[in-house]
């Protein structure tokens, strides 16, 4: 391969990718704090300066007495620095997410070229990945910064490991490959300090580099990877030592397997035409859409098996195999098969996994470009241009859904979000604005789906109190008191309702309506 020619093409390709990302995500720079932004940035003491930022590295993030089951000190430290420099201005935080996502697209473009893809195939794969609407859930709101930043470090690790393999092949007794290997391991550690899925980045490296270098290279790589992973695991165990975690709901293994298959259908088939976008995608076997995605996955798997029996040429392409294995490795950790998560599927969970499919697509296009007719190439180009235009437009429009809490939660419900917490979140926004009647209706709807939420029942009672409907408020408080008879807050509330003494305070005493306190039905854990 002519590396100087490839570098020349990349000089043009990378700025075009950055401009494409900037256009698609430009409206996000005008958005405010939304959803988890309140809890993880705006009101997080170690980020907003109320407490030392070093606590991000020594303590888990908490909601009340419970610790969130993740530690992401590196992206939260970046947010602490931005907060110290720019103050509580969301625009700079959104800009950081946009730049990190643009860096992911550029680094992936370089990785594809390094792996042998022609520059045109590398650019199209990187561009389609960069504007895919599913990624808006990781880029469009500031708290999602952990995914793009982890991907930046992960791609740096893959590039370094690829350089190490090349250096070993040319000079196995030199020190150059060892330095590149160490740089890759350091980048991988940085990725793991951003997001939990990064622990699997060496699997992606194995997919890309299998069959290259020699035994000595792989022994050194394995020893280094085990050492870095052990170091990170020890650090994580120290962080969570003695902490009571906010756990995800436990689901039966059979239901988790069914959910995994449905999620695969959603990520593959749903990713082709991603028009309906939402967070809080808690679809269950009781929902017809769940079985639609399940059927899509079965059809896809049936087609792949059929193609394999026919010994289809595209399945024999090594690049396709490597990319699909990359995708499946990161899908499986978000599939419910290994652990129970807080939702069967979520768009942002595929942020790094989709790079595997993009890799497979680039290698497939490169392999068969010269084997198909000019007419077929024109059709493929038209389809790629159509997908790029559609996905860019959808991503651009999606930014306006994240303008503020009310806009976001309203759009979420219109898109079909059906979890109780989706209704509770919008109800809290309305209640804090004084629209108690509308808020009460939403609380009631949410409680029909999630009847055990202590916080929602309490806030609903306060809405009724502020509306003057003390009898209905007493009914909800009595229900809570039957479960928590010694709760001083509830006892005082009940006394106030009985005597009419005192004045009601606003419904939610939180600093921001987007933050969600702990409760048995208000899980915040994310994979």
PDB file of N, CA and C in Angstrom, residues 95-163:
ATOM      1  N   UNK A  95     -20.026  21.303  23.192  1.00  0.00           N
ATOM      2  CA  UNK A  95     -18.934  21.397  22.222  1.00  0.00           C
ATOM      3  C   UNK A  95     -17.904  20.295  22.466  1.00  0.00           C
ATOM      4  N   UNK A  96     -17.623  19.993  23.721  1.00  0.00           N
ATOM      5  CA  UNK A  96     -16.674  18.918  24.033  1.00  0.00           C
ATOM      6  C   UNK A  96     -17.177  17.582  23.497  1.00  0.00           C
ATOM      7  N   UNK A  97     -18.476  17.318  23.644  1.00  0.00           N
ATOM      8  CA  UNK A  97     -19.038  16.072  23.119  1.00  0.00           C
ATOM      9  C   UNK A  97     -18.956  16.032  21.599  1.00  0.00           C
ATOM     10  N   UNK A  98     -19.263  17.163  20.962  1.00  0.00           N
ATOM     11  CA  UNK A  98     -19.198  17.230  19.496  1.00  0.00           C
ATOM     12  C   UNK A  98     -17.773  16.972  19.008  1.00  0.00           C
ATOM     13  N   UNK A  99     -16.795  17.599  19.638  1.00  0.00           N
ATOM     14  CA  UNK A  99     -15.402  17.423  19.212  1.00  0.00           C
ATOM     15  C   UNK A  99     -14.922  15.995  19.447  1.00  0.00           C
ATOM     16  N   UNK A 100     -15.340  15.396  20.557  1.00  0.00           N
ATOM     17  CA  UNK A 100     -14.945  14.009  20.816  1.00  0.00           C
ATOM     18  C   UNK A 100     -15.532  13.080  19.761  1.00  0.00           C
ATOM     19  N   UNK A 101     -16.779  13.317  19.376  1.00  0.00           N
ATOM     20  CA  UNK A 101     -17.405  12.479  18.349  1.00  0.00           C
ATOM     21  C   UNK A 101     -16.715  12.673  17.004  1.00  0.00           C
ATOM     22  N   UNK A 102     -16.353  13.906  16.675  1.00  0.00           N
ATOM     23  CA  UNK A 102     -15.614  14.160  15.436  1.00  0.00           C
ATOM     24  C   UNK A 102     -14.259  13.454  15.468  1.00  0.00           C
ATOM     25  N   UNK A 103     -13.618  13.440  16.625  1.00  0.00           N
ATOM     26  CA  UNK A 103     -12.335  12.741  16.752  1.00  0.00           C
ATOM     27  C   UNK A 103     -12.502  11.244  16.546  1.00  0.00           C
ATOM     28  N   UNK A 104     -13.609  10.683  17.028  1.00  0.00           N
ATOM     29  CA  UNK A 104     -13.879   9.254  16.815  1.00  0.00           C
ATOM     30  C   UNK A 104     -13.978   8.960  15.322  1.00  0.00           C
ATOM     31  N   UNK A 105     -14.730   9.789  14.589  1.00  0.00           N
ATOM     32  CA  UNK A 105     -14.872   9.578  13.147  1.00  0.00           C
ATOM     33  C   UNK A 105     -13.519   9.670  12.445  1.00  0.00           C
ATOM     34  N   UNK A 106     -12.704  10.652  12.825  1.00  0.00           N
ATOM     35  CA  UNK A 106     -11.393  10.827  12.186  1.00  0.00           C
ATOM     36  C   UNK A 106     -10.453   9.669  12.507  1.00  0.00           C
ATOM     37  N   UNK A 107     -10.418   9.239  13.752  1.00  0.00           N
ATOM     38  CA  UNK A 107      -9.536   8.132  14.137  1.00  0.00           C
ATOM     39  C   UNK A 107      -9.969   6.825  13.485  1.00  0.00           C
ATOM     40  N   UNK A 108     -11.270   6.629  13.361  1.00  0.00           N
ATOM     41  CA  UNK A 108     -11.756   5.417  12.698  1.00  0.00           C
ATOM     42  C   UNK A 108     -11.370   5.422  11.225  1.00  0.00           C
ATOM     43  N   UNK A 109     -11.446   6.580  10.593  1.00  0.00           N
ATOM     44  CA  UNK A 109     -11.010   6.729   9.208  1.00  0.00           C
ATOM     45  C   UNK A 109      -9.539   6.328   9.060  1.00  0.00           C
ATOM     46  N   UNK A 110      -8.697   6.795   9.972  1.00  0.00           N
ATOM     47  CA  UNK A 110      -7.274   6.442   9.933  1.00  0.00           C
ATOM     48  C   UNK A 110      -7.057   4.955  10.193  1.00  0.00           C
ATOM     49  N   UNK A 111      -7.844   4.386  11.099  1.00  0.00           N
ATOM     50  CA  UNK A 111      -7.706   2.957  11.392  1.00  0.00           C
ATOM     51  C   UNK A 111      -8.068   2.115  10.173  1.00  0.00           C
ATOM     52  N   UNK A 112      -9.134   2.494   9.473  1.00  0.00           N
ATOM     53  CA  UNK A 112      -9.529   1.747   8.279  1.00  0.00           C
ATOM     54  C   UNK A 112      -8.435   1.792   7.217  1.00  0.00           C
ATOM     55  N   UNK A 113      -7.858   2.962   7.014  1.00  0.00           N
ATOM     56  CA  UNK A 113      -6.769   3.069   6.038  1.00  0.00           C
ATOM     57  C   UNK A 113      -5.574   2.225   6.471  1.00  0.00           C
ATOM     58  N   UNK A 114      -5.260   2.267   7.769  1.00  0.00           N
ATOM     59  CA  UNK A 114      -4.151   1.463   8.279  1.00  0.00           C
ATOM     60  C   UNK A 114      -4.419  -0.030   8.069  1.00  0.00           C
ATOM     61  N   UNK A 115      -5.681  -0.429   8.130  1.00  0.00           N
ATOM     62  CA  UNK A 115      -6.034  -1.843   7.954  1.00  0.00           C
ATOM     63  C   UNK A 115      -6.159  -2.247   6.491  1.00  0.00           C
ATOM     64  N   UNK A 116      -5.906  -1.314   5.574  1.00  0.00           N
ATOM     65  CA  UNK A 116      -5.878  -1.667   4.163  1.00  0.00           C
ATOM     66  C   UNK A 116      -7.061  -1.227   3.344  1.00  0.00           C
ATOM     67  N   UNK A 117      -8.021  -0.531   3.946  1.00  0.00           N
ATOM     68  CA  UNK A 117      -9.172  -0.068   3.171  1.00  0.00           C
ATOM     69  C   UNK A 117      -8.765   1.108   2.293  1.00  0.00           C
ATOM     70  N   UNK A 118      -9.262   1.179   1.058  1.00  0.00           N
ATOM     71  CA  UNK A 118      -8.998   2.365   0.240  1.00  0.00           C
ATOM     72  C   UNK A 118      -9.645   3.587   0.876  1.00  0.00           C
ATOM     73  N   UNK A 119      -9.095   4.751   0.584  1.00  0.00           N
ATOM     74  CA  UNK A 119      -9.545   5.965   1.267  1.00  0.00           C
ATOM     75  C   UNK A 119     -11.025   6.249   1.030  1.00  0.00           C
ATOM     76  N   UNK A 120     -11.538   5.932  -0.168  1.00  0.00           N
ATOM     77  CA  UNK A 120     -12.949   6.213  -0.431  1.00  0.00           C
ATOM     78  C   UNK A 120     -13.852   5.336   0.433  1.00  0.00           C
ATOM     79  N   UNK A 121     -13.496   4.059   0.589  1.00  0.00           N
ATOM     80  CA  UNK A 121     -14.298   3.164   1.428  1.00  0.00           C
ATOM     81  C   UNK A 121     -14.189   3.564   2.893  1.00  0.00           C
ATOM     82  N   UNK A 122     -12.974   3.945   3.314  1.00  0.00           N
ATOM     83  CA  UNK A 122     -12.778   4.376   4.702  1.00  0.00           C
ATOM     84  C   UNK A 122     -13.592   5.624   4.998  1.00  0.00           C
ATOM     85  N   UNK A 123     -13.640   6.552   4.025  1.00  0.00           N
ATOM     86  CA  UNK A 123     -14.377   7.787   4.275  1.00  0.00           C
ATOM     87  C   UNK A 123     -15.874   7.534   4.361  1.00  0.00           C
ATOM     88  N   UNK A 124     -16.413   6.767   3.437  1.00  0.00           N
ATOM     89  CA  UNK A 124     -17.851   6.508   3.468  1.00  0.00           C
ATOM     90  C   UNK A 124     -18.263   5.770   4.740  1.00  0.00           C
ATOM     91  N   UNK A 125     -17.483   4.789   5.151  1.00  0.00           N
ATOM     92  CA  UNK A 125     -17.812   4.057   6.381  1.00  0.00           C
ATOM     93  C   UNK A 125     -17.756   4.986   7.591  1.00  0.00           C
ATOM     94  N   UNK A 126     -16.738   5.839   7.646  1.00  0.00           N
ATOM     95  CA  UNK A 126     -16.601   6.766   8.776  1.00  0.00           C
ATOM     96  C   UNK A 126     -17.708   7.813   8.767  1.00  0.00           C
ATOM     97  N   UNK A 127     -18.064   8.297   7.581  1.00  0.00           N
ATOM     98  CA  UNK A 127     -19.104   9.323   7.485  1.00  0.00           C
ATOM     99  C   UNK A 127     -20.465   8.767   7.891  1.00  0.00           C
ATOM    100  N   UNK A 128     -20.802   7.580   7.398  1.00  0.00           N
ATOM    101  CA  UNK A 128     -22.086   6.982   7.757  1.00  0.00           C
ATOM    102  C   UNK A 128     -22.153   6.690   9.248  1.00  0.00           C
ATOM    103  N   UNK A 129     -21.035   6.238   9.805  1.00  0.00           N
ATOM    104  CA  UNK A 129     -21.008   6.026  11.254  1.00  0.00           C
ATOM    105  C   UNK A 129     -21.213   7.355  11.992  1.00  0.00           C
ATOM    106  N   UNK A 130     -20.529   8.401  11.543  1.00  0.00           N
ATOM    107  CA  UNK A 130     -20.521   9.675  12.267  1.00  0.00           C
ATOM    108  C   UNK A 130     -21.900  10.297  12.373  1.00  0.00           C
ATOM    109  N   UNK A 131     -22.744  10.108  11.360  1.00  0.00           N
ATOM    110  CA  UNK A 131     -24.052  10.775  11.363  1.00  0.00           C
ATOM    111  C   UNK A 131     -25.190   9.832  11.718  1.00  0.00           C
ATOM    112  N   UNK A 132     -24.878   8.599  12.125  1.00  0.00           N
ATOM    113  CA  UNK A 132     -25.965   7.673  12.440  1.00  0.00           C
ATOM    114  C   UNK A 132     -26.785   8.215  13.610  1.00  0.00           C
ATOM    115  N   UNK A 133     -28.106   8.282  13.454  1.00  0.00           N
ATOM    116  CA  UNK A 133     -28.945   8.897  14.494  1.00  0.00           C
ATOM    117  C   UNK A 133     -28.894   8.216  15.853  1.00  0.00           C
ATOM    118  N   UNK A 134     -28.576   6.934  15.916  1.00  0.00           N
ATOM    119  CA  UNK A 134     -28.503   6.273  17.219  1.00  0.00           C
ATOM    120  C   UNK A 134     -27.457   6.921  18.127  1.00  0.00           C
ATOM    121  N   UNK A 135     -26.433   7.525  17.529  1.00  0.00           N
ATOM    122  CA  UNK A 135     -25.365   8.093  18.345  1.00  0.00           C
ATOM    123  C   UNK A 135     -25.777   9.390  19.030  1.00  0.00           C
ATOM    124  N   UNK A 136     -26.919   9.954  18.636  1.00  0.00           N
ATOM    125  CA  UNK A 136     -27.355  11.192  19.287  1.00  0.00           C
ATOM    126  C   UNK A 136     -27.562  10.986  20.781  1.00  0.00           C
ATOM    127  N   UNK A 137     -27.916   9.765  21.188  1.00  0.00           N
ATOM    128  CA  UNK A 137     -28.122   9.495  22.611  1.00  0.00           C
ATOM    129  C   UNK A 137     -26.825   9.552  23.398  1.00  0.00           C
ATOM    130  N   UNK A 138     -25.683   9.492  22.717  1.00  0.00           N
ATOM    131  CA  UNK A 138     -24.386   9.595  23.390  1.00  0.00           C
ATOM    132  C   UNK A 138     -23.739  10.961  23.203  1.00  0.00           C
ATOM    133  N   UNK A 139     -24.155  11.703  22.172  1.00  0.00           N
ATOM    134  CA  UNK A 139     -23.463  12.946  21.828  1.00  0.00           C
ATOM    135  C   UNK A 139     -24.305  14.181  22.130  1.00  0.00           C
ATOM    136  N   UNK A 140     -25.614  14.075  22.034  1.00  0.00           N
ATOM    137  CA  UNK A 140     -26.470  15.261  22.078  1.00  0.00           C
ATOM    138  C   UNK A 140     -26.681  15.825  23.466  1.00  0.00           C
ATOM    139  N   UNK A 141     -26.440  15.053  24.494  1.00  0.00           N
ATOM    140  CA  UNK A 141     -26.523  15.632  25.832  1.00  0.00           C
ATOM    141  C   UNK A 141     -25.202  15.403  26.549  1.00  0.00           C
ATOM    142  N   UNK A 142     -24.837  16.355  27.379  1.00  0.00           N
ATOM    143  CA  UNK A 142     -23.465  16.420  27.884  1.00  0.00           C
ATOM    144  C   UNK A 142     -23.074  15.212  28.711  1.00  0.00           C
ATOM    145  N   UNK A 143     -24.010  14.629  29.452  1.00  0.00           N
ATOM    146  CA  UNK A 143     -23.681  13.496  30.316  1.00  0.00           C
ATOM    147  C   UNK A 143     -23.294  12.257  29.522  1.00  0.00           C
ATOM    148  N   UNK A 144     -23.617  12.223  28.229  1.00  0.00           N
ATOM    149  CA  UNK A 144     -23.226  11.093  27.394  1.00  0.00           C
ATOM    150  C   UNK A 144     -21.785  11.147  26.925  1.00  0.00           C
ATOM    151  N   UNK A 145     -21.036  12.154  27.352  1.00  0.00           N
ATOM    152  CA  UNK A 145     -19.651  12.376  26.920  1.00  0.00           C
ATOM    153  C   UNK A 145     -18.753  11.164  27.150  1.00  0.00           C
ATOM    154  N   UNK A 146     -19.104  10.311  28.116  1.00  0.00           N
ATOM    155  CA  UNK A 146     -18.256   9.155  28.437  1.00  0.00           C
ATOM    156  C   UNK A 146     -18.083   8.231  27.241  1.00  0.00           C
ATOM    157  N   UNK A 147     -19.126   8.037  26.442  1.00  0.00           N
ATOM    158  CA  UNK A 147     -19.022   7.132  25.294  1.00  0.00           C
ATOM    159  C   UNK A 147     -18.061   7.646  24.226  1.00  0.00           C
ATOM    160  N   UNK A 148     -18.218   8.876  23.716  1.00  0.00           N
ATOM    161  CA  UNK A 148     -17.250   9.347  22.713  1.00  0.00           C
ATOM    162  C   UNK A 148     -15.820   9.406  23.234  1.00  0.00           C
ATOM    163  N   UNK A 149     -15.643   9.830  24.493  1.00  0.00           N
ATOM    164  CA  UNK A 149     -14.281   9.911  25.019  1.00  0.00           C
ATOM    165  C   UNK A 149     -13.662   8.523  25.156  1.00  0.00           C
ATOM    166  N   UNK A 150     -14.451   7.553  25.612  1.00  0.00           N
ATOM    167  CA  UNK A 150     -13.942   6.179  25.694  1.00  0.00           C
ATOM    168  C   UNK A 150     -13.590   5.651  24.314  1.00  0.00           C
ATOM    169  N   UNK A 151     -14.399   5.993  23.307  1.00  0.00           N
ATOM    170  CA  UNK A 151     -14.116   5.538  21.946  1.00  0.00           C
ATOM    171  C   UNK A 151     -12.843   6.176  21.397  1.00  0.00           C
ATOM    172  N   UNK A 152     -12.589   7.439  21.741  1.00  0.00           N
ATOM    173  CA  UNK A 152     -11.344   8.088  21.310  1.00  0.00           C
ATOM    174  C   UNK A 152     -10.140   7.318  21.840  1.00  0.00           C
ATOM    175  N   UNK A 153     -10.130   7.032  23.132  1.00  0.00           N
ATOM    176  CA  UNK A 153      -9.008   6.289  23.718  1.00  0.00           C
ATOM    177  C   UNK A 153      -8.930   4.870  23.152  1.00  0.00           C
ATOM    178  N   UNK A 154     -10.083   4.260  22.904  1.00  0.00           N
ATOM    179  CA  UNK A 154     -10.092   2.892  22.374  1.00  0.00           C
ATOM    180  C   UNK A 154      -9.499   2.839  20.975  1.00  0.00           C
ATOM    181  N   UNK A 155      -9.853   3.799  20.127  1.00  0.00           N
ATOM    182  CA  UNK A 155      -9.304   3.822  18.772  1.00  0.00           C
ATOM    183  C   UNK A 155      -7.818   4.165  18.778  1.00  0.00           C
ATOM    184  N   UNK A 156      -7.409   5.025  19.692  1.00  0.00           N
ATOM    185  CA  UNK A 156      -5.970   5.282  19.836  1.00  0.00           C
ATOM    186  C   UNK A 156      -5.235   4.003  20.221  1.00  0.00           C
ATOM    187  N   UNK A 157      -5.854   3.203  21.095  1.00  0.00           N
ATOM    188  CA  UNK A 157      -5.241   1.927  21.481  1.00  0.00           C
ATOM    189  C   UNK A 157      -5.138   0.990  20.286  1.00  0.00           C
ATOM    190  N   UNK A 158      -6.204   0.897  19.486  1.00  0.00           N
ATOM    191  CA  UNK A 158      -6.182   0.007  18.322  1.00  0.00           C
ATOM    192  C   UNK A 158      -5.142   0.459  17.303  1.00  0.00           C
ATOM    193  N   UNK A 159      -5.030   1.762  17.087  1.00  0.00           N
ATOM    194  CA  UNK A 159      -4.010   2.269  16.163  1.00  0.00           C
ATOM    195  C   UNK A 159      -2.605   1.961  16.678  1.00  0.00           C
ATOM    196  N   UNK A 160      -2.398   2.122  17.977  1.00  0.00           N
ATOM    197  CA  UNK A 160      -1.076   1.839  18.548  1.00  0.00           C
ATOM    198  C   UNK A 160      -0.745   0.357  18.443  1.00  0.00           C
ATOM    199  N   UNK A 161      -1.727  -0.499  18.716  1.00  0.00           N
ATOM    200  CA  UNK A 161      -1.475  -1.938  18.615  1.00  0.00           C
ATOM    201  C   UNK A 161      -1.205  -2.358  17.175  1.00  0.00           C
ATOM    202  N   UNK A 162      -1.898  -1.715  16.235  1.00  0.00           N
ATOM    203  CA  UNK A 162      -1.639  -2.013  14.828  1.00  0.00           C
ATOM    204  C   UNK A 162      -0.213  -1.604  14.463  1.00  0.00           C
ATOM    205  N   UNK A 163       0.218  -0.445  14.937  1.00  0.00           N
ATOM    206  CA  UNK A 163       1.602  -0.015  14.694  1.00  0.00           C
ATOM    207  C   UNK A 163       2.594  -0.973  15.336  1.00  0.00           C
TER     208      UNK A 163
END
